[in-house]
Every structure is written in structure tokens, then in C-alpha cells.
XYZ file of C-alpha atoms in Angstrom:
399
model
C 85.670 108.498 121.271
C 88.085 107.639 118.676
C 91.040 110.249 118.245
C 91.856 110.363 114.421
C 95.283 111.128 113.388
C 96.227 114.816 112.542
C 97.912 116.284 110.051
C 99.967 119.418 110.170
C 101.308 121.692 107.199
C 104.756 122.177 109.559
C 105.682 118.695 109.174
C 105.720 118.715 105.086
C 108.532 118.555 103.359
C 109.809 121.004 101.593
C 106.860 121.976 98.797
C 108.434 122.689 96.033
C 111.675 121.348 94.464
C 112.444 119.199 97.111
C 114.298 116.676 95.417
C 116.296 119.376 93.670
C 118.021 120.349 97.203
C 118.525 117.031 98.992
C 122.272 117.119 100.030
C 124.537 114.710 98.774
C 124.091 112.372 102.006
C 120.047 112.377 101.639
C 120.299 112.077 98.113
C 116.969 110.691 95.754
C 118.730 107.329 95.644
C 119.219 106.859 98.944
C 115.879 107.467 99.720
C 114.315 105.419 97.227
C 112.454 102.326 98.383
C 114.775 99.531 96.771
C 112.747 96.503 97.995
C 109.953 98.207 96.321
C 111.950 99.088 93.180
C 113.751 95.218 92.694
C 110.464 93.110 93.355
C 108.669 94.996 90.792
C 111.717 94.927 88.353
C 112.012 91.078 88.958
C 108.410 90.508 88.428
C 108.342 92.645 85.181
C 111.250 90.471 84.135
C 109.585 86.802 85.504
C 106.669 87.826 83.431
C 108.617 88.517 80.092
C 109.740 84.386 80.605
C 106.336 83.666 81.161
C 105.225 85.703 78.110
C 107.413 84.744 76.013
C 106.933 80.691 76.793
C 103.054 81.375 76.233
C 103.290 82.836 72.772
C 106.393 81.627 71.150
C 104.879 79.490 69.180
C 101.656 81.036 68.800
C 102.044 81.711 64.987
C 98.851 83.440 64.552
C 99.291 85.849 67.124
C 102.992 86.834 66.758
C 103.462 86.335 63.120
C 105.530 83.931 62.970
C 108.267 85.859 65.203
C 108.767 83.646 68.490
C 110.453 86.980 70.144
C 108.006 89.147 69.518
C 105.910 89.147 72.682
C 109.479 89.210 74.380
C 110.356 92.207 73.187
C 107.159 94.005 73.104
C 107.253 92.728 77.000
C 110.450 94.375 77.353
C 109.851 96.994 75.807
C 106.879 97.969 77.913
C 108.691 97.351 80.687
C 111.454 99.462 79.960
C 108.723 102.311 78.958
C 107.187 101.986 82.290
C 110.877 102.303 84.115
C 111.130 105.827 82.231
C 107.597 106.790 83.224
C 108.102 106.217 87.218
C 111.362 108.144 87.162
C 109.642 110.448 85.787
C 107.215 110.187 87.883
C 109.746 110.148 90.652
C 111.351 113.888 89.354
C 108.157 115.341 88.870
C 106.787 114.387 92.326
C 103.369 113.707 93.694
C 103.222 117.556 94.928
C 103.741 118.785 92.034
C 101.699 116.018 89.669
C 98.920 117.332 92.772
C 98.459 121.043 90.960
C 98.056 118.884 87.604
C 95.052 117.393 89.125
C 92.314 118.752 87.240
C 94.045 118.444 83.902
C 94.710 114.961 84.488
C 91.670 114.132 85.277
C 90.173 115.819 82.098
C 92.168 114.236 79.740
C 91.245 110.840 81.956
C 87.719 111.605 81.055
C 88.567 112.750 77.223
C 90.698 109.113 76.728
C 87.310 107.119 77.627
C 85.261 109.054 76.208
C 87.116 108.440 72.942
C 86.610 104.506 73.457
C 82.817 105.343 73.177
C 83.455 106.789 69.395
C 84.475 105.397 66.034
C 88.175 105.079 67.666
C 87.081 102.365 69.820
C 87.927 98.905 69.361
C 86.374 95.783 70.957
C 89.176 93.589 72.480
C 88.369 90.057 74.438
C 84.451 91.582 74.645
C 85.404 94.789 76.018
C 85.232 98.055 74.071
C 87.432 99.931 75.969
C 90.311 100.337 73.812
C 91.661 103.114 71.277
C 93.382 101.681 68.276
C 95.030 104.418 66.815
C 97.491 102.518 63.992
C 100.846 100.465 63.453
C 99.449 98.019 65.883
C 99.250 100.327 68.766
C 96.343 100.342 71.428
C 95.482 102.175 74.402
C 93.347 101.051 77.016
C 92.472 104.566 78.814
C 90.723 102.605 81.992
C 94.337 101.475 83.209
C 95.108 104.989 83.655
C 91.670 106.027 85.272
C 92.363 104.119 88.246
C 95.719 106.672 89.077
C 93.673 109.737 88.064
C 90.560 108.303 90.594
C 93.282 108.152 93.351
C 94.723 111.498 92.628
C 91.892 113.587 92.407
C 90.027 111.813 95.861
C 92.840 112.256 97.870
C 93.660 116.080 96.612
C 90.290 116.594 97.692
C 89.867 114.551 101.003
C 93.495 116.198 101.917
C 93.383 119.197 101.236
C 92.221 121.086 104.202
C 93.499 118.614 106.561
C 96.792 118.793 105.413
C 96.251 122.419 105.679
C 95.548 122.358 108.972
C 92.232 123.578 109.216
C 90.242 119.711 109.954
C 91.231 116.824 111.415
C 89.421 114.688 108.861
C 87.540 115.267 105.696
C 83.983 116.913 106.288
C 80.746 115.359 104.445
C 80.247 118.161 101.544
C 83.973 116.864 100.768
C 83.680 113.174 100.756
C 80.426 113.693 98.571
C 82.265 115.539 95.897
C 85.277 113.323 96.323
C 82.513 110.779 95.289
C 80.929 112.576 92.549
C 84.270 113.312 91.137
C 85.002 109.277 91.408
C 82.258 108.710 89.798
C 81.826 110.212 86.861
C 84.628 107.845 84.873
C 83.430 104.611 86.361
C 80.307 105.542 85.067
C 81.887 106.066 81.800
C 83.430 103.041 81.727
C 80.913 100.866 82.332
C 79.176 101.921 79.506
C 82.296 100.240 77.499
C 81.664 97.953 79.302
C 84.755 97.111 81.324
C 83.063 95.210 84.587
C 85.953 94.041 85.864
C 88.146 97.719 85.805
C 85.214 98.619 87.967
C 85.423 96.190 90.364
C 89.017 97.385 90.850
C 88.230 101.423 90.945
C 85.665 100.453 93.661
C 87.721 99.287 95.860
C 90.424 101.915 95.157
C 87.412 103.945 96.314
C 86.955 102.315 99.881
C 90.861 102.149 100.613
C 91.262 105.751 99.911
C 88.086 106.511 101.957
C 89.295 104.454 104.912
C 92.502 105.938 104.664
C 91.501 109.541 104.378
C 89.619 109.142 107.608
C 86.490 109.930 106.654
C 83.186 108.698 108.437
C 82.192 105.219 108.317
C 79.059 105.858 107.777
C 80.714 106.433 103.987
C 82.104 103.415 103.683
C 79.266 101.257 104.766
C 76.615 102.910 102.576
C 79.115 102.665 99.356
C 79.325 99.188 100.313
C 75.787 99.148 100.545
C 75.372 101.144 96.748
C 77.499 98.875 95.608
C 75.391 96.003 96.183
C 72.256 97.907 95.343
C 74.033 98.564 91.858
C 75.207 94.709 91.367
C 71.798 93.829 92.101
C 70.332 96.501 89.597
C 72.566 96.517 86.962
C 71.713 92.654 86.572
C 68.048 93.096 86.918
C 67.783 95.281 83.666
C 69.908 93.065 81.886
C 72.857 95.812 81.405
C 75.814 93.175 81.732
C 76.573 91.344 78.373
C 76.000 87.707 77.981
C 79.996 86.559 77.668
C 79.644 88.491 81.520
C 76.637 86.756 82.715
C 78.323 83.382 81.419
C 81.962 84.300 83.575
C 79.687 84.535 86.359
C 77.372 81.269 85.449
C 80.722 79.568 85.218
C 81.860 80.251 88.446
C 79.434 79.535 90.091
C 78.998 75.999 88.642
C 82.257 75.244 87.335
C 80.796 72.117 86.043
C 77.950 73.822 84.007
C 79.779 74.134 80.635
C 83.265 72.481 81.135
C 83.845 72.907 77.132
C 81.976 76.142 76.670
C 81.921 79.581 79.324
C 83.481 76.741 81.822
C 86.629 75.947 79.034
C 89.040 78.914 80.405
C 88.596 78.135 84.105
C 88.867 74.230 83.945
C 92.108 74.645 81.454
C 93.790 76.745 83.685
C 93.082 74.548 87.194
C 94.436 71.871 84.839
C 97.590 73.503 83.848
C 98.429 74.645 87.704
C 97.625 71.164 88.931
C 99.768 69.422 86.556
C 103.051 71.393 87.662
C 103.657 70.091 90.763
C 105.724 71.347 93.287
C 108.592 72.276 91.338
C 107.035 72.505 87.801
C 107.637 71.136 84.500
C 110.820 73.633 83.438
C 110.421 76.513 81.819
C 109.494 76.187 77.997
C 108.138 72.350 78.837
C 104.580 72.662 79.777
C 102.238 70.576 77.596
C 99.466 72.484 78.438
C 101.094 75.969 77.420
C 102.790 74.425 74.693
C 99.623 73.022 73.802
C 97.634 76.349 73.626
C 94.832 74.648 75.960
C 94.364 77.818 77.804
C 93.184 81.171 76.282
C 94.974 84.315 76.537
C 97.417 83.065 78.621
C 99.820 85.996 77.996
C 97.137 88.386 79.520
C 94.656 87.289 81.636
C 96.322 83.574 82.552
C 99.879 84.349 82.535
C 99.799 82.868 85.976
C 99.049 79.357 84.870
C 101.841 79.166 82.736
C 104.262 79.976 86.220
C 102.166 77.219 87.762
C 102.457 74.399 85.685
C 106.630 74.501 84.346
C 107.543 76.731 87.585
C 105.261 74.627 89.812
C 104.374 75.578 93.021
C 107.580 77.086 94.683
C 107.872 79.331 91.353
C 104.551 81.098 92.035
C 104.815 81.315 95.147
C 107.837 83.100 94.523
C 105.675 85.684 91.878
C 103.216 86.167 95.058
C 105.859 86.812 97.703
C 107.619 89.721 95.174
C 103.716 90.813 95.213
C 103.990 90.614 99.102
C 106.893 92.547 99.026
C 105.636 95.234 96.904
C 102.013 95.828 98.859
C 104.280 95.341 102.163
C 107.008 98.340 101.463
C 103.725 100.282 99.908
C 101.966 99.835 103.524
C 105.315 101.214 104.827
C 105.552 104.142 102.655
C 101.996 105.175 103.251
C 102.391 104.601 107.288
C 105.631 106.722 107.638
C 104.223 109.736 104.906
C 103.743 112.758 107.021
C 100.888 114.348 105.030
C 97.263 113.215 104.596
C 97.613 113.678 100.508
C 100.710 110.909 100.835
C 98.947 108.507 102.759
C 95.536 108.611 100.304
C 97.440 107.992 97.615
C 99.746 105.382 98.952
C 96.537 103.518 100.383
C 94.615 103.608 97.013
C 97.612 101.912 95.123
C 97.626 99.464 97.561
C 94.082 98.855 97.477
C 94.565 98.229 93.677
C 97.373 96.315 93.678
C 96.234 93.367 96.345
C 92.459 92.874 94.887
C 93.913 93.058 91.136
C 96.081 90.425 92.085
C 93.799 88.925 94.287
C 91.201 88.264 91.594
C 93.713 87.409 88.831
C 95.329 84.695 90.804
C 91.763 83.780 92.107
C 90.301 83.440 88.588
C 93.151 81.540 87.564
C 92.511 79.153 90.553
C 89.120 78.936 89.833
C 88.194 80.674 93.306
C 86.945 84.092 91.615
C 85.448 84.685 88.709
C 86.614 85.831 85.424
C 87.223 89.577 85.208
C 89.259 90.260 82.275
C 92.370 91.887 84.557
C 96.150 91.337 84.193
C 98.359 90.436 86.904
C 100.179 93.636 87.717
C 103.883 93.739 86.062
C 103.582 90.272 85.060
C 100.966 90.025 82.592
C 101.584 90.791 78.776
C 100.208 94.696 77.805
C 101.204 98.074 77.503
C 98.848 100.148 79.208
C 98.450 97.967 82.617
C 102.810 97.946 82.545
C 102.666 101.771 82.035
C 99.996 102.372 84.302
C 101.598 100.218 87.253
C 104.590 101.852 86.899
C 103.657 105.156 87.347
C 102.144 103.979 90.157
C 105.818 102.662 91.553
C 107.020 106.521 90.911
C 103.939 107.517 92.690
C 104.874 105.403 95.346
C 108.774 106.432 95.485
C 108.276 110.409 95.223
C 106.181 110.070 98.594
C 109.304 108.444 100.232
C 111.747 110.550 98.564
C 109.815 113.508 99.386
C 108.890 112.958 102.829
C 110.745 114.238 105.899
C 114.031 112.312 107.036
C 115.239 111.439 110.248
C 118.825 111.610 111.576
């Protein structure tokens, strides 16, 4: 018989305005996680360089302004900094009783892609253009509100003392709840944001405690859905192609095999220690498509070379280690879901950018957290940092 962890409502820290009466010596800075904090601020930082050196002289893209993807970069960047302390003062306890308006407006924002105010970017309708150049891509966001509102459920009357793990009627609605929006947003369709809110799904599920018997039969739905969803022809055919493409890279090496075999190329070609920054014939020869989004990483490949990204994946390592800590030491059930869920998304978005750009997964159409260029996946991530931080700020400390 396995003994599942318990948790009890005496052990919380304080509910409400805890930060507010930290003394001096356990103040919020002290408590924040700075590892966390630095390796995502370097990587925001590594990825304006990278931006920057893929669209400088992209003319037709940045209007004849080498800087602008630079700032823009920076900009974002700095935007997200300001969400996540906010994030940080609000706190995940009290961002918990905003729940159900969160998840509202979550279902407003995509619902709004599905109207006149959606715009079709890189195949995908699933972004709001709403003027002066400014877009929204609402899924980013989904993925926070998809953690937030699973694990106030799952938690709830654990944390309250009253299970030891989430019951069945409570996983269900958990479910329900969960999906709803994915639902919604593969109607856009937005495959690859999918991908990534399903396996948000089975980290928060494993982490909440609940039966196994959950995870193995969404595994199994998943599957069932894969299978189903490409039976009655619902995927489009630049989708079908990504998929054709990776699994026969040699199929169309000019066509739906073009972004794939330009980006191996560009890696390959930087060597150990790469070709400088600024100098890489392949990114100064616009070979590989949206390389400020999607293939950022191939420009850190070939004029960083190998020890430069392996640098951008340790900083990753850093970040999903220090998140595994945070989520570990929380002393509430509601902490722990929501730790595990941004560390679920964090290592497969990364996973399958860095695999697509490697040629080892297909194309998905998803940025490389904090590196890639775009203003909604920088926001989004961020809040997720402030998440991340308020659960260690918030949580109980020892002498």
C-alpha cells in the first residue's frame, strides 16, 4: 500500500498578506529564488543577441530598422519583469480566489481568435490583432489559467484537511474544466499549444496525487484523439506536411523538409565554439525561416557553437531544477500543483523546440521559453517565474 503525502491547513503560511508582515530578516528578497530569477534574466537577455543577429538585416520584416527586434525583445522582457513582481506581490493565494475570473476571461481571449479579430499568423489563427502592430496570442496565457484552475480544484480539500488526495468526482471536473479551452483552441487550430497543455495536464495530475488509473487512461484518450483527429482529416495540410517531414526528413528537402534541413545545417556548421556572434552565413543568409521565433536556437548553434547552447540549456536546467525545488519544499498541495505544471511546461516546450530544431521532433510552431522573439510567450513565462517565486516567498521558513 502506497502512503501518499498529506497535507495539513496548520502548516500554511500565513493566508493572507503574508508578504506584507515578513520581518526585516525574512524579508521578500531574501526569500526569493535568485538562481531561478538570474538564469531566466540571462536567457531573456542571450535571446535578445540572438534576436537581434537573426533580424538585423531582415529589411522586410523590421523596416529597415536593424534595432527593432532588439528593442521590441527588450522591451518584452522588461514587461514580463513587471508582470512576475507583480505576480510576486499579489501572490498565488490570493491570484487562487481570482480563479474563476481568470479563467473566464481565458476562455473570452480565445474565443475572440475564433471572430473577425482573429488573425492567421505562420498557419495558426490563434492570434488577436487589435492595431499599431500589436498582437495577442491568448493560448500562451491558457496554459497558466489550465494550471491554476486544476490545482485550486485538486487542492482544495486536501489542503483543507479533509482528504489525503483528490477524490474521482474532483479529478473529473478538474478535467472538464481543462478541457474546455484546449478544445477551443484546437479549433484555431494551434496543435502544437496542445501538445504542451496536455502534458501540463499529466504533471499536475501526477503531482496532485490523484489515481493512476487517471493518468493512464488520459494517456490512453490522448492517443485515441491523435488517432481520430487524423482519421477525419481535422489537422491542416501545412500540419500533416510537419509531420510527413519528420518522419522522412528526406521526403521534400526543398519543400515541408526546407525548415528542418536548414536548421540541422546551420547547428552543424558552428562547431564547437561557433562562428562569433553576428558571423553566421547561414543566419546572415536568411536560409532558415522564422528564426527569431520558432529557430532562434539555430542561430546560438551555428556563431555560439556548441559550448554556447549548451550554455542556453544548462540556464534551462537551472530554471526546471530550482522549480523542482520550490515545488518539493512548498508545504501545501495548491503550491506543489502549480509548481509541477510549470515545470511540466517548461521542459517539453523546450524539449520539442530544441528537438525540432535538431531535427529529432517535429515541427510544432512553439518558442523557446525566454529566448525566443514574442510578446505573449515572454509575458506568459514570466508570470509563470512570479508564480514560481510567491510559492517560495510565501511558504513557511525555517530557523
Amino acid at each position: 500500500m502506497t502512503t501518499r503525502r498529506s497535507f495539513s491547513v496548520s502548516r500554511y503560511a500565513p493566508e493572507r498578506g503574508a508578504v506584507a508582515r515578513l520581518t526585516a530578516r525574512d524579508s521578500v528578497l531574501r526569500r526569493l529564488d535568485w538562481p531561478i530569477l538570474l538564469s531566466a534574466l540571462a536567457l531573456s537577455l542571450i535571446g535578445s543577441l540572438l534576436v537581434w543577429s537573426a533580424t538585423r538585416g531582415r529589411t522586410e520584416l523590421n523596416n529597415g530598422d536593424p534595432y527593432y527586434f532588439l528593442f521590441r525583445h527588450l522591451l518584452n522582457t522588461g514587461i514580463g519583469v513587471v508582470l512576475m513582481i507583480g505576480t510576486v506581490w499579489l501572490g498565488h493565494r490570493t491570484l487562487r480566489g481570482a480563479v474563476p475570473f481568470l479563467y473566464g476571461l481565458s476562455i473570452v481571449l480565445i474565443l475572440a481568435v475564433l471572430t473577425p479579430l482573429g488573425a492567421t499568423i505562420n498557419g495558426a489563427h490563434a492570434w488577436i490583432v487589435i492595431g499599431g502592430g500589436f498582437s495577442l496570442q491568448p493560448s500562451e496565457f491558457v496554459k497558466i489559467t489550465i494550471i491554476l484552475v486544476m490545482a485550486m480544484l485538486l487542492a482544495s480539500k486536501v489542503d483543507a484537511g479533509d482528504q489525503l488526495h483528490p477524490d474521482h468526482g474532483t479529478v473529473a471536473k478538474s478535467l472538464v474544466l481543462a478541457a474546455l479551452p484546449m478544445g477551443i483552441v484546437m479549433l484555431m487550430p494551434d496543435l502544437g499549444s496542445v501538445m504542451v497543455m496536455i502534458v501540463i495536464v499529466l504533471g499536475v495530475l501526477l503531482a496532485s496525487g490523484a489515481s493512476n488509473r487517471w493518468v493512464l487512461g488520459l494517456i490512453g484518450s490522448g492517443i485515441a484523439g491523435a488517432v481520430l483527429v487524423t482519421a477525419l482529416g481535422m489537422l491542416d495540410e501545412y500540419q500533416i506536411n510537419r509531420f510527413a517531414a519528420f518522419a522522412n526528413p528526406e521526403l521534400d528537402p526543398s519543400g515541408v523538409g526546407y525548415n528542418t534541413n536548414q536548421a540541422r545545417i546551420a547547428i552543424g556548421s558552428g562547431g564547437l565554439t561557433g562562428t562569433g556572434l553576428f558571423n553566421g552565413h547561414q543566419t546572415s543568409g536568411q536560409f532558415v525561416p522564422e528564426q527569431q521565433t520558432d529557430f532562434v536556437f539555430t542561430v546560438a548553434g551555428e556563431e555560439l557553437g556548441f559550448i554556447g547552447s549548451g550554455f542556453i540549456l544548462l540556464l534551462l536546467g537551472v530554471v526546471l531544477w530550482r522549480a523542482c525545488r520550490i515545488a518539493r519544499e512548498t508545504t501545501e498541495l495548491y503550491g506543489t500543483v502549480v509548481a509541477a505544471g510549470i515545470i511540466a511546461w517548461f521542459a517539453f516546450q523546450s524539449f520539442e523546440n530544441i528537438g525540432m530544431n535538431l531535427g529529432i521532433m517535429p515541427v510544432a510552431g512553439l518558442p523557446l521559453p525566454f529566448v525566443s522573439y514574442g510578446g505573449s510567450s515572454m509575458f506568459a513565462v514570466w508570470v509563470a517565474i512570479g508564480l514560481l517565486q510567491s510559492i517560495r516567498v510565501q511558504r513557511p521558513m525555517t530557523a
